[in-house]
Short mmCIF file of C-alpha atoms in Angstrom, two decimals:
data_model
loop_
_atom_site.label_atom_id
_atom_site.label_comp_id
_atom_site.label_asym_id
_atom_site.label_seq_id
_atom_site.Cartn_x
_atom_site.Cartn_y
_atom_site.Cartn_z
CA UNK J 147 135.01 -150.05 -15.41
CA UNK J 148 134.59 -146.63 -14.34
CA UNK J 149 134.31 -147.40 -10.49
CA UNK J 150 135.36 -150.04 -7.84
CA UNK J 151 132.28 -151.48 -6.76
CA UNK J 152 134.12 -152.37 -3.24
CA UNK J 153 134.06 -149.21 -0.79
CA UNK J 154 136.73 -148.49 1.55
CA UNK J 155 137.47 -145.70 4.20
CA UNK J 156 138.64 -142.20 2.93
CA UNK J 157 140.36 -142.16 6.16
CA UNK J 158 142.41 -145.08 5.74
CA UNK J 159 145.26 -144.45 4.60
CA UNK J 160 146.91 -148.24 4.06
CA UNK J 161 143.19 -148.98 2.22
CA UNK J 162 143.23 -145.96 -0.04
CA UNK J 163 147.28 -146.81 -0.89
CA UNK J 164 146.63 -150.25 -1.61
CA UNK J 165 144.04 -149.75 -3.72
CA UNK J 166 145.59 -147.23 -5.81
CA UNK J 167 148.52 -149.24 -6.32
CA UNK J 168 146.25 -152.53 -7.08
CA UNK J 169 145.14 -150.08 -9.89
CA UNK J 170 148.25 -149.43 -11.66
CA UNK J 171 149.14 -152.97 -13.12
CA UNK J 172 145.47 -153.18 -14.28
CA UNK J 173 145.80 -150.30 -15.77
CA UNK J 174 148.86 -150.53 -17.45
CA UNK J 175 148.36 -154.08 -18.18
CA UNK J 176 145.32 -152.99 -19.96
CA UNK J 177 147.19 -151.26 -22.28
CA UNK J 178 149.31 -154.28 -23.63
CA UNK J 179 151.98 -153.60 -21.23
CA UNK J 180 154.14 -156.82 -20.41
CA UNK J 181 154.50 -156.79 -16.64
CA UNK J 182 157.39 -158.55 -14.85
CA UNK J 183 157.05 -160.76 -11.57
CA UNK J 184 160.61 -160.97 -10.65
CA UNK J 185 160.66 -159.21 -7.65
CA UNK J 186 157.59 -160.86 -6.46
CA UNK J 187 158.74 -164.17 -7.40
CA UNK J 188 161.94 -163.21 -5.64
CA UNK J 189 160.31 -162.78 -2.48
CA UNK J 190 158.32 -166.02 -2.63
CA UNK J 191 160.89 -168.20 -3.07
CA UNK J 192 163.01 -166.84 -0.15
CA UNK J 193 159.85 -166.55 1.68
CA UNK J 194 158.53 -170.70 1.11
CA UNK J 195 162.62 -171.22 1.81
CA UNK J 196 162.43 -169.58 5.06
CA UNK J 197 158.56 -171.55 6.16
CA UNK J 198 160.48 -174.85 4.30
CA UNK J 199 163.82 -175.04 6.47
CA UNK J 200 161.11 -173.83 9.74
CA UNK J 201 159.01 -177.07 8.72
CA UNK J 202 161.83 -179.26 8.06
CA UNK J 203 163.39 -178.71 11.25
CA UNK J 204 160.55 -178.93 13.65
CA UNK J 205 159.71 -182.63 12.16
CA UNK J 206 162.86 -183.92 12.44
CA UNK J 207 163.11 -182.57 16.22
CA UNK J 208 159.81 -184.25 16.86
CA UNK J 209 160.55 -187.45 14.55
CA UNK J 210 164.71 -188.11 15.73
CA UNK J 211 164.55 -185.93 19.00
CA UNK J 212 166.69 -182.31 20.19
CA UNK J 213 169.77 -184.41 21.38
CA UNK J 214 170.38 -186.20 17.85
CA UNK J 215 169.16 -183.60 15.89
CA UNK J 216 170.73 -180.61 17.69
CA UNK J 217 173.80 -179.74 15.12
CA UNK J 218 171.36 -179.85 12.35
CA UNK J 219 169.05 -177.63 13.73
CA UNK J 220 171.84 -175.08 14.78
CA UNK J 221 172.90 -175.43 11.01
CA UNK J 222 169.25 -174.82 10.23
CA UNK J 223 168.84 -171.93 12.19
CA UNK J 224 171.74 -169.91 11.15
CA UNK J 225 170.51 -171.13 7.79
CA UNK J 226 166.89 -169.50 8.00
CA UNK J 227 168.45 -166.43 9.76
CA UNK J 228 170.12 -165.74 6.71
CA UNK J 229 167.25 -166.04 4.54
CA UNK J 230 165.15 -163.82 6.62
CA UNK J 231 167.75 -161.11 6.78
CA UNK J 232 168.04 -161.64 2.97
CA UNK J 233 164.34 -161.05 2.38
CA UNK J 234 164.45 -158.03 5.03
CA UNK J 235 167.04 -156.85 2.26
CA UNK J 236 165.59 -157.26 -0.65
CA UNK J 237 162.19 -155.85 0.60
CA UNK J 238 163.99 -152.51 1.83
CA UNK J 239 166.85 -152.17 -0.54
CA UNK J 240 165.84 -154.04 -3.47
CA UNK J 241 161.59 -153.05 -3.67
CA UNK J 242 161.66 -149.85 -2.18
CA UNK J 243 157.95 -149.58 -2.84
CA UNK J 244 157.84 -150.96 -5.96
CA UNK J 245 154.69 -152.18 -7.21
CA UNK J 246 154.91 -152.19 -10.97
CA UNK J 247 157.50 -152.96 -13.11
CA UNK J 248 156.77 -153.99 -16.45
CA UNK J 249 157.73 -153.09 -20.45
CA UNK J 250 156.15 -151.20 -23.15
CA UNK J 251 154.93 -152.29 -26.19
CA UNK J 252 157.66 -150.21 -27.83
CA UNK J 253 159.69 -151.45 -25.89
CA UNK J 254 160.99 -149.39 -22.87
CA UNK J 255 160.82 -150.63 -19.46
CA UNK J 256 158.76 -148.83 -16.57
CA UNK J 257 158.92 -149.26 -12.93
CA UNK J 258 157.05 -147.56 -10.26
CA UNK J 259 157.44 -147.03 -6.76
CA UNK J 260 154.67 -145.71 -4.40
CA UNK J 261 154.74 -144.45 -1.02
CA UNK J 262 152.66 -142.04 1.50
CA UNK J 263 153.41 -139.94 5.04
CA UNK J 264 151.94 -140.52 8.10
CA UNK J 265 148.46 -138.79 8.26
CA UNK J 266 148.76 -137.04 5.17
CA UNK J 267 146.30 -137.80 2.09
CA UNK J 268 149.04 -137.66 -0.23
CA UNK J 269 150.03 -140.05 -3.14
CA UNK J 270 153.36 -140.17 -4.12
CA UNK J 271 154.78 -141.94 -6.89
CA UNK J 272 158.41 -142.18 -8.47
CA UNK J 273 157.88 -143.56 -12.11
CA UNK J 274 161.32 -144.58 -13.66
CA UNK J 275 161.11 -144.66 -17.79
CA UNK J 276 164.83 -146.48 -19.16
CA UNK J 277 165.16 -146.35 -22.92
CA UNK J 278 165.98 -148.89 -25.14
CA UNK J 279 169.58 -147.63 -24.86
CA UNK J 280 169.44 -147.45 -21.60
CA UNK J 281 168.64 -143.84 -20.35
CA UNK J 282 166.62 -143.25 -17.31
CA UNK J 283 163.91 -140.55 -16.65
CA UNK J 284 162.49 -139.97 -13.40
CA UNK J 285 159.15 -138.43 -12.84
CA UNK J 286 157.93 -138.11 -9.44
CA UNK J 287 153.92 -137.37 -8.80
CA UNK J 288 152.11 -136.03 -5.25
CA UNK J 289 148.37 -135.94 -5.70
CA UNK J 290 145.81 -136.54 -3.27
CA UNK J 291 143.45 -139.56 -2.63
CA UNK J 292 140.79 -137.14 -2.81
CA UNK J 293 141.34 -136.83 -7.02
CA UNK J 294 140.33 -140.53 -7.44
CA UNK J 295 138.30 -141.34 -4.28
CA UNK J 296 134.94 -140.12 -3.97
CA UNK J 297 132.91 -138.82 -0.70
CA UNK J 298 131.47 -142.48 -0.08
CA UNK J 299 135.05 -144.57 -0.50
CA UNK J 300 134.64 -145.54 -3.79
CA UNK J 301 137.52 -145.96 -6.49
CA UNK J 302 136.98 -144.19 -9.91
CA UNK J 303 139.11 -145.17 -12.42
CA UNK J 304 139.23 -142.46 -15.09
CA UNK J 305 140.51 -139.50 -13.44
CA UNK J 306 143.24 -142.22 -11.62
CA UNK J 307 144.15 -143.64 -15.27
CA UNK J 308 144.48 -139.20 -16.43
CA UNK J 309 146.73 -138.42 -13.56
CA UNK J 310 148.76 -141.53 -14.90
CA UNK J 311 148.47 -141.27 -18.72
CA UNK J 312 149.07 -136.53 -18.15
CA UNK J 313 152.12 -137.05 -16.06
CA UNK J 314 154.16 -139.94 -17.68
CA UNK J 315 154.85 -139.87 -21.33
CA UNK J 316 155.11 -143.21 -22.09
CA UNK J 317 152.28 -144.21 -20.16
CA UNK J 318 150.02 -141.32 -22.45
CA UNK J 319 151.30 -142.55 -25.85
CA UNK J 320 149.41 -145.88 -24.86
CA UNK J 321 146.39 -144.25 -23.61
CA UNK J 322 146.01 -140.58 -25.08
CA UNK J 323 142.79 -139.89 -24.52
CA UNK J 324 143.29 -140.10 -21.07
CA UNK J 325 145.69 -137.06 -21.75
CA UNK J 326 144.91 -133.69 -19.88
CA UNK J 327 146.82 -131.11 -20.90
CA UNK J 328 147.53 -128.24 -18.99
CA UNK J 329 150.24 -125.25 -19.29
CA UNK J 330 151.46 -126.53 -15.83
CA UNK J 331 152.28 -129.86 -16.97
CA UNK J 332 153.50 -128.52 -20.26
CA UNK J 333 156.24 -126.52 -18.22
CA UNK J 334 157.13 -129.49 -16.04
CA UNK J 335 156.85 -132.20 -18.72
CA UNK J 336 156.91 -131.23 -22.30
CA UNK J 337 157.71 -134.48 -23.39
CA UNK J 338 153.53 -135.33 -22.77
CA UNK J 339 152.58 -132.93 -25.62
CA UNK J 340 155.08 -134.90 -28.26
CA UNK J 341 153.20 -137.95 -26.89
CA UNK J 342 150.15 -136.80 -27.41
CA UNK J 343 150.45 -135.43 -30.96
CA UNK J 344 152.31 -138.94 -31.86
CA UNK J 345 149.23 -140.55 -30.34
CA UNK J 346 146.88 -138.22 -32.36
CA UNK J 347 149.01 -138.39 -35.72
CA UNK J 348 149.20 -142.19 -35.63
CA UNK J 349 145.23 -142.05 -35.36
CA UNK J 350 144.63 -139.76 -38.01
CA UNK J 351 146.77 -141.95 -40.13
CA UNK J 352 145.04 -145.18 -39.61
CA UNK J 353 141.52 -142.94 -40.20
CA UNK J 354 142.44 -141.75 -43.12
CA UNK J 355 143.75 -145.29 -44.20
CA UNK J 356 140.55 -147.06 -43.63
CA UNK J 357 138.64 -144.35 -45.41
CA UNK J 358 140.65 -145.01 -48.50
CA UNK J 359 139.80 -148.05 -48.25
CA UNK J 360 136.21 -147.48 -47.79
CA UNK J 361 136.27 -145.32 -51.04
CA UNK J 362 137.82 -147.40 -53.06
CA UNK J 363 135.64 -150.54 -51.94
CA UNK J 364 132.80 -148.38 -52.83
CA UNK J 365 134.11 -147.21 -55.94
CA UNK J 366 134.39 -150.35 -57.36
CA UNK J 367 130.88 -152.06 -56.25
CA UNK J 368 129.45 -148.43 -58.49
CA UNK J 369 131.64 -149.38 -61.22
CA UNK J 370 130.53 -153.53 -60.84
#
């Protein structure tokens, strides 16, 4: 889909972030990426813990009364101040803006982090690539809303999935034809160029496979 059917305001900033970063796990999903829920699942279950003990305690107050009930519920309330300041934690410390994290289909991992500055139009994104043995890259991107959003509030997709696919390497080895190559991002990122004639080598390969194939299917229905 080349466009978001659903129209938002250019001049909301929380709409256009949260759209953009709704966008990424499509994307990357889309190209056989395995994404991981842990955070998210993280955050649930401390979240449901905290509404849980809140629950718990207000129907045994109103079942068993304050008086006979009132050591619990201090228990319970020291107990669900912990959680909350745990989730506070893990939200801030932990997330830090992540809203992808997910691994490769050759197997490196990818997380990415998203954020934005009051009043200003600007995307930014910290995209961490760790090898299988464990390096870590950082690439950090600042475009604008305006690259992706048109005039009327509309998403479109392809020139968000480019920005994507031309600044992170790993990201353009599954998708190279959403490549754009420029001498600026050549300077800043030459690893994109090695993806991109991996990409184009592995493609050339399989082409010139399936013709052999072809020829030799053909060459023996002549001969038949």
């Amino acid at each position: 889909m080349a466009n978001s059917a659903e129209k938002i305001s250019v001049y909301n900033l929380a709409d256009l972030k949260n759209t953009s970063d709704d966008a990424i796990p499509n994307y990357l999903n889309s190209l056989k990426f395995k994404q991981s829920h842990f955070l998210t699942d993280v955050r649930l279950v401390l979240g449901y813990s905290a509404f849980a003990l809140a629950t718990a305690c207000f129907f045994w107050d109103y079942k068993l009364g304050f008086q006979n009930t009132k050591h619990f519920t201090a228990v319970a309330v020291a107990v669900y101040t912990l959680i909350n300041t745990a989730l506070t934690l893990w939200i801030t410390v932990k997330e830090k803006g992540i809203v992808y994290e997910g691994t490769a289909p050759s197997g490196e991992t990818i997380s990415i982090s998203t954020s934005t500055k009051k009043n200003v139009p600007i995307y930014n994104l910290t995209v961490t690539v760790t090898t299988k043995d464990s390096k870590k890259q950082a690439i950090k991107i600042a475009k604008p809303f305006s690259a992706w959003f048109d005039q009327i509030g509309q998403f479109v997709a392809v020139p968000f999935q480019e920005m994507l696919a031309s600044s992170v390497p790993l990201i353009g080895k599954g998708d190279p034809k959403r490549v754009t190559v420029s001498q600026e991002l050549l300077d800043a990122n030459p690893d994109v160029l090695d993806a991109i004639l991996a990409a184009n080598a592995a493609t050339a390969v399989g082409s010139s496979t399936a013709a052999e194939v072809a020829n030799k299917q053909g060459g023996k229905r002549r001969k038949a």
